[in-house]
Coordinates of C-alpha atoms and ligand atoms in Angstrom, one line a residue:
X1 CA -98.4 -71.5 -90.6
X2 CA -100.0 -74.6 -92.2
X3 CA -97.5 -77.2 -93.5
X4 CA -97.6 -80.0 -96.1
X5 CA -96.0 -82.9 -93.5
X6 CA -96.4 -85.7 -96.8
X7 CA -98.4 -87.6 -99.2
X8 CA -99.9 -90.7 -99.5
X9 CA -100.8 -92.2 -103.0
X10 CA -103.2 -95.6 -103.3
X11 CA -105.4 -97.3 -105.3
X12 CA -109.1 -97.7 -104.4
X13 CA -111.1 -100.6 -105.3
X14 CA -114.8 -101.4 -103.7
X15 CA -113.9 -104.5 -102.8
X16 CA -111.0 -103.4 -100.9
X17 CA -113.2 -101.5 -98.3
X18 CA -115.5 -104.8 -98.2
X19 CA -112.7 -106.6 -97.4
X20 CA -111.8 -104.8 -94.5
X21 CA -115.4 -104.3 -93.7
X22 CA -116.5 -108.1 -94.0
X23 CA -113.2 -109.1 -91.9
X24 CA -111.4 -111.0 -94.5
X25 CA -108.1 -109.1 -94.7
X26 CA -106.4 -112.5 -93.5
X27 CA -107.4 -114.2 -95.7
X28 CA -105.0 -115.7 -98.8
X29 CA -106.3 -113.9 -101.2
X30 CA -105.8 -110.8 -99.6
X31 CA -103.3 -110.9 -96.5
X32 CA -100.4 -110.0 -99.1
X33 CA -102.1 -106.5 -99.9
X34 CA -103.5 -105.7 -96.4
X35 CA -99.8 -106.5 -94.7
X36 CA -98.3 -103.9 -97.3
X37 CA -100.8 -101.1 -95.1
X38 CA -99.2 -101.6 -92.0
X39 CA -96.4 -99.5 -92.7
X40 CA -98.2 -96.7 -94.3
X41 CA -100.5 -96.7 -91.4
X42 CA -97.9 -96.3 -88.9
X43 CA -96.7 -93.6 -91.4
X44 CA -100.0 -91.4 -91.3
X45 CA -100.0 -92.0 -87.4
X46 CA -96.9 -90.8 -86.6
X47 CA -97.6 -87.4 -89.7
X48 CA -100.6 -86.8 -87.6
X49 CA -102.2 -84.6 -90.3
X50 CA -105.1 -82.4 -88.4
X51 CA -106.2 -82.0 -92.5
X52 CA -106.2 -84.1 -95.1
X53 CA -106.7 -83.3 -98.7
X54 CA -108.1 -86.1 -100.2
X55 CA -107.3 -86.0 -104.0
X56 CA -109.8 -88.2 -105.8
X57 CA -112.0 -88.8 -108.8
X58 CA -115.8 -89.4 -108.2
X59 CA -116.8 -92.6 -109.9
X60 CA -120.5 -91.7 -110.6
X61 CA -122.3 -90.9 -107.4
X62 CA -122.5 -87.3 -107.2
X63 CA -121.1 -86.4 -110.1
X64 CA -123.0 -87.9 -113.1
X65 CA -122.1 -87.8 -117.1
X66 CA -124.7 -84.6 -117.5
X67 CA -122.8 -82.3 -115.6
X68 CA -118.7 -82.9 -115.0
X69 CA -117.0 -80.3 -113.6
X70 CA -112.8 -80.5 -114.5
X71 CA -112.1 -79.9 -110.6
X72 CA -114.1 -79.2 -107.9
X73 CA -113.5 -78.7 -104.0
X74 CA -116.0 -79.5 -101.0
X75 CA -116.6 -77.0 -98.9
X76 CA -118.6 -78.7 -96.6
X77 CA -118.6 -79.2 -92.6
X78 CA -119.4 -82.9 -93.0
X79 CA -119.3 -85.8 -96.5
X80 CA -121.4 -88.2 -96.2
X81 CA -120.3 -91.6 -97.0
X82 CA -122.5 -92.9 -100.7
X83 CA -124.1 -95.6 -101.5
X84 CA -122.7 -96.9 -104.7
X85 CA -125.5 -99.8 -104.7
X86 CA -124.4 -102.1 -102.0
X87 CA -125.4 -100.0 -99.6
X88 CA -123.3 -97.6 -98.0
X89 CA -120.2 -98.2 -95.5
X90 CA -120.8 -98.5 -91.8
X91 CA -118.3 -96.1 -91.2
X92 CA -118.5 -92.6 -89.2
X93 CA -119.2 -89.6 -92.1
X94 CA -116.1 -87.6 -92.6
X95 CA -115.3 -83.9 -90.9
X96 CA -114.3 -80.9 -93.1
X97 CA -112.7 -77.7 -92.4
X98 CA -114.7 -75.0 -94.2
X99 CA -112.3 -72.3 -92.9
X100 CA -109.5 -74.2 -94.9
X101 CA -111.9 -74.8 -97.8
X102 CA -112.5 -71.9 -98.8
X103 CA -108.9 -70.6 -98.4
X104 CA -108.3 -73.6 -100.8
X105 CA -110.8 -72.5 -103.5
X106 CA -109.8 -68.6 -103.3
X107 CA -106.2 -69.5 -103.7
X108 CA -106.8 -71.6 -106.8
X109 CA -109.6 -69.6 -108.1
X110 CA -106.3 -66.6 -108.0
X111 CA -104.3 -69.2 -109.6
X112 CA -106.6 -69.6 -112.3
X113 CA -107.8 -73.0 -111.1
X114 CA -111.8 -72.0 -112.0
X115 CA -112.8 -75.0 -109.2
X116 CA -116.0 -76.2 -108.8
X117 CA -117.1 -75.5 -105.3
X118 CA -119.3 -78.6 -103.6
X119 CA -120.7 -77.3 -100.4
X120 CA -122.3 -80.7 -100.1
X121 CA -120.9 -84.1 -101.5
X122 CA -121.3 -87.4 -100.4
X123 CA -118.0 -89.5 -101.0
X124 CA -117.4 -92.7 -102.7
X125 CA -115.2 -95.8 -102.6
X126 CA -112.6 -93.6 -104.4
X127 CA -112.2 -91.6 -100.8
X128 CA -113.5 -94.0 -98.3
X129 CA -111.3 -96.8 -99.2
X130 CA -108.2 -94.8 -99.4
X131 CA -109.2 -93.0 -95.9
X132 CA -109.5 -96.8 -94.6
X133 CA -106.2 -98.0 -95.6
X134 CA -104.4 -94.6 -94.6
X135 CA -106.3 -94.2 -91.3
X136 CA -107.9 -97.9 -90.7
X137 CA -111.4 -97.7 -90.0
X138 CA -113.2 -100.9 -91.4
X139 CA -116.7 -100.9 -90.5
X140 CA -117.3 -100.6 -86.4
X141 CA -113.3 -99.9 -86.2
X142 CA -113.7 -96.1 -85.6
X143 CA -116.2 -93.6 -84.2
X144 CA -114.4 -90.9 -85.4
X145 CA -111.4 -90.1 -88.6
X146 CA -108.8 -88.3 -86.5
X147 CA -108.2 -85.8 -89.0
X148 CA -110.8 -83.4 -90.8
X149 CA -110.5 -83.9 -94.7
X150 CA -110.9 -81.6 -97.9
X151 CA -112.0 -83.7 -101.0
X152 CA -110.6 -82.7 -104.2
X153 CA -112.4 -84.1 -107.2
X154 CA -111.0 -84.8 -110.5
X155 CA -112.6 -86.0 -113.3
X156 CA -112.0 -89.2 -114.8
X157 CA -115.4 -90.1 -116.5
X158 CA -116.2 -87.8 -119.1
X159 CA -113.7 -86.9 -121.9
X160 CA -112.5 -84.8 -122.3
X161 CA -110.2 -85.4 -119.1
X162 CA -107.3 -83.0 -117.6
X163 CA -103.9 -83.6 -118.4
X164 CA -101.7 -85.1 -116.4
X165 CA -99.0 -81.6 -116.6
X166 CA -102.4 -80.0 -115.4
X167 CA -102.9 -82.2 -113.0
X168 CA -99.1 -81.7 -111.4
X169 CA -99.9 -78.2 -111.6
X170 CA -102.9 -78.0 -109.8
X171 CA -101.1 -79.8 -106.9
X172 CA -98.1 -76.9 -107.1
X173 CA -101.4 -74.5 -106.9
X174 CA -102.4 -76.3 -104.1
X175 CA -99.1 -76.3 -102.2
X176 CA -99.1 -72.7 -102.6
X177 CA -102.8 -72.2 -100.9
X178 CA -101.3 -74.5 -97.9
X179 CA -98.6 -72.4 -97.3
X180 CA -100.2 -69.3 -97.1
X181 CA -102.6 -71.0 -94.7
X182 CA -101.6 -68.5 -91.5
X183 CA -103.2 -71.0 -88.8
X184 CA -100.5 -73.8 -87.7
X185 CA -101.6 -77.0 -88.7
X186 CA -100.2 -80.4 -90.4
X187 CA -101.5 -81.4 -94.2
X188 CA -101.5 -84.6 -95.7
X189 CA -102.1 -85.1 -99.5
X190 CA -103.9 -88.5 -100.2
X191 CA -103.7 -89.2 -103.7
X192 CA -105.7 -91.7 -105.1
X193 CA -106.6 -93.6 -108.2
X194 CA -105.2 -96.7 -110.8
X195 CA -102.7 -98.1 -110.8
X196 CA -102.8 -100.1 -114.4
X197 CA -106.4 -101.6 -115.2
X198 CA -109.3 -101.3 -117.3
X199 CA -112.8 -102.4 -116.2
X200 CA -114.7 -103.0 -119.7
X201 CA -114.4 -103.2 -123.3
X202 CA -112.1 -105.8 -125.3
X203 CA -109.2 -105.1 -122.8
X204 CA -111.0 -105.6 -119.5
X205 CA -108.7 -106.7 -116.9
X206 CA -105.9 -105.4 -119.0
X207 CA -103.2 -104.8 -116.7
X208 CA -99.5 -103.4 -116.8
X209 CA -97.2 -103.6 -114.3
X210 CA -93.7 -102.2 -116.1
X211 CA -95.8 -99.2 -117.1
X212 CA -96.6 -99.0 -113.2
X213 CA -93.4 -99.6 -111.8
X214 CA -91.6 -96.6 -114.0
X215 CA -94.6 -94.8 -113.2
X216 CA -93.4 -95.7 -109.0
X217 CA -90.0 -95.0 -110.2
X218 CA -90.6 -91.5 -111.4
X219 CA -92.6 -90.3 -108.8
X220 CA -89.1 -90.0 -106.7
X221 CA -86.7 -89.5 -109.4
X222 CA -88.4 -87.8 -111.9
X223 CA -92.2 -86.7 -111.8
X224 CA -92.0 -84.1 -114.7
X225 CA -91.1 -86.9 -116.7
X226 CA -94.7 -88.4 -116.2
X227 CA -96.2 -85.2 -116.8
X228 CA -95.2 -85.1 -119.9
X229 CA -96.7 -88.3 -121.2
X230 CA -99.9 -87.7 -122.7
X231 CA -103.1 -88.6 -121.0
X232 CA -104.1 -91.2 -124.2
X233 CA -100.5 -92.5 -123.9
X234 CA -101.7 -93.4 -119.8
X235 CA -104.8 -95.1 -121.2
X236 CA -103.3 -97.0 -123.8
X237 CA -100.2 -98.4 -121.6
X238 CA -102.2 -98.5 -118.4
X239 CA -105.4 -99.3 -119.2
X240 CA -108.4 -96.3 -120.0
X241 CA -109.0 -96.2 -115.8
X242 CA -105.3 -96.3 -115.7
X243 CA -105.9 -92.5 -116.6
X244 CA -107.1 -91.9 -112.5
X245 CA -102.9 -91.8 -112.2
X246 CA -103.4 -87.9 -112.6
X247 CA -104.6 -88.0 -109.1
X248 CA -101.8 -89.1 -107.9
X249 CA -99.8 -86.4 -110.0
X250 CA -101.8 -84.0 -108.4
X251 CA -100.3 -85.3 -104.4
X252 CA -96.5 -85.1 -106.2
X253 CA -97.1 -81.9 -107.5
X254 CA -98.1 -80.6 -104.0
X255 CA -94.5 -81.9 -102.6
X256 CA -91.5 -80.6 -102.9
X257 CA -89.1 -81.3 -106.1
X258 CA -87.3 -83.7 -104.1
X259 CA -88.9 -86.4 -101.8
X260 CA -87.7 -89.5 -99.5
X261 CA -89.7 -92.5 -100.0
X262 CA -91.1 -94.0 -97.0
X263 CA -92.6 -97.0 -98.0
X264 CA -93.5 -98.4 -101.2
X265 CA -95.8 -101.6 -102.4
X266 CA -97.2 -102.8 -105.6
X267 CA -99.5 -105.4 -105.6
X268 CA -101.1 -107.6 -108.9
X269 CA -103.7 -107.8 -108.6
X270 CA -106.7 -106.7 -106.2
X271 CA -109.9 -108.0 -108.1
X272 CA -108.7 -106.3 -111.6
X273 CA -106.8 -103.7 -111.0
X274 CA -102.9 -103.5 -109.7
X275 CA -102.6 -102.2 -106.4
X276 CA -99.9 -99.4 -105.5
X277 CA -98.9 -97.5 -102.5
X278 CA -96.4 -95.1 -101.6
X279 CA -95.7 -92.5 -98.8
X280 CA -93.5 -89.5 -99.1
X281 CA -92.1 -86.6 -97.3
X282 CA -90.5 -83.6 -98.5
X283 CA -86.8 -83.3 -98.7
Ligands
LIG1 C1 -112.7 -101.0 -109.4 C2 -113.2 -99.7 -109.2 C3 -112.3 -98.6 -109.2 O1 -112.8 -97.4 -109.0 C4 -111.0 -98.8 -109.4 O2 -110.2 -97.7 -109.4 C5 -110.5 -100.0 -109.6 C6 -111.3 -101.1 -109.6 C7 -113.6 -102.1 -109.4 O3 -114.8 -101.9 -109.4 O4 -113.1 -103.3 -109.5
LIG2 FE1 -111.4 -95.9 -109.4

């Protein structure tokens, strides 16, 4: 049988990925936040997920303000990696698992998760950044992810957005499809979005770190807690991106009640948004 081995939650930010990409993780500026993905590296290598679901929110490549669907799933045997404008990264595309797709989507769709399927997506700094600090692979690192990946997209774009209880409860609904996964194979959850900031508007670079280290707290001791803080309650504490926390509700709500922390870093600030990372297995 398929088993959820852990979770890994992170934020993404562009210039993260070009970071690693343009060799500058040593540097001052940034040698604090790269040494604090060492340990969750040697976390995912010794999980050695064969899939990874890779909980995310599309920031506008694929999935544009005319047509946003709530959640959707890829389905596809291969994501290409976007080009957000700077061209795309120079790292190898990512491998799916159909098979395990579509289980995915048939489960939920039972749950009454109405998914949107995406039998081909191409993938943004939302997924490859968080791939590269879970897996390494700046550009020329890799020729190949050692795991296959399903992308879960959630929206964070268009309002109205999903709730963050909704959000934990797609991730039990989730949990549920990966156990009655009858081939044997390890899952990871990546989670990934915030942690406190906001890009524009009067509050740009607004950023929050006792909101984000309860928010850290809670995910151990008490994630129903955070579920039951409004979504506008997120934005106005954490910022309005600080809303792409529900992703990594969704990752907690795949785990068990109880979890041991692994590892845990928080990091202000990585260009204008504070940095978190946590990994988890299930108790
Ligand atoms: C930025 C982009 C993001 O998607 C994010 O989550 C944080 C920061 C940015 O462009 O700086
Ligand atoms: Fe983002």
């Amino acid at each position: 049988m398929a088993e959820l081995v852990g979770a890994v939650t992170t934020s993404h930010v562009p210039s993260i990925g070009i970071a690693m990409d343009t060799g500058i993780t040593q540097d001052l500026y940034w040698k604090p936040l790269f040494d604090s993905y060492l340990p969750a590296k040697e976390f995912v290598k010794k999980l050695k997920p064969d899939v990874t679901i890779v909980v995310y929110n599309d920031h506008g490549l694929e999935v544009f303000l005319d047509r946003v669907p709530t959640f959707g799933v890829g389905a596809a045997a291969e994501y290409a990696i976007g080009d957000e404008g700077w061209g795309p990264r120079r790292i190898p595309p990512f491998r799916g698992d159909p098979e395990f797709s579509w289980h995915l989507i048939e489960h939920l769709i039972a749950q009454e998760f109405d998914v949107t399927m995406f039998q081909e997506l191409a993938v943004d700094h939302g997924f490859s950044v968080s791939m590269s600090v879970a897996f390494g692979g700046p550009a020329g690192e890799i020729d190949e992810w050692p795991t296959r990946v399903v992308p879960i997209i959630v929206n964070t774009i268009q309002f109205p957005l999903p709730q963050p209880a909704r959000c934990f409860k797609l991730g039990q609904a989730i949990r549920k499809a990966i156990d009655a996964y009858p081939k044997d194979m390890r899952v990871m959850i990546l989670g990934t979005g915030g942690m406190s900031h906001q890009l524009q508007g009067e509050r740009a670079g607004f950023m929050k770190p006792e909101f984000d280290r309860m928010f850290l707290k809670n995910m151990v001791d008490d994630p129903v807690a955070l579920t039951k803080i409004p979504l506008g309650v997120y934005m106005s504490e954490a910022g309005h991106e600080g809303a792409e926390l529900i992703m990594w509700l969704v990752a907690r709500g795949a785990m068990n009640a109880k979890v041991h922390e692994v590892h845990r870093h928080y990091h202000v600030a990585a260009s204008l948004t504070a940095a978190g990372l946590a990994c988890y297995t299930n108790l």
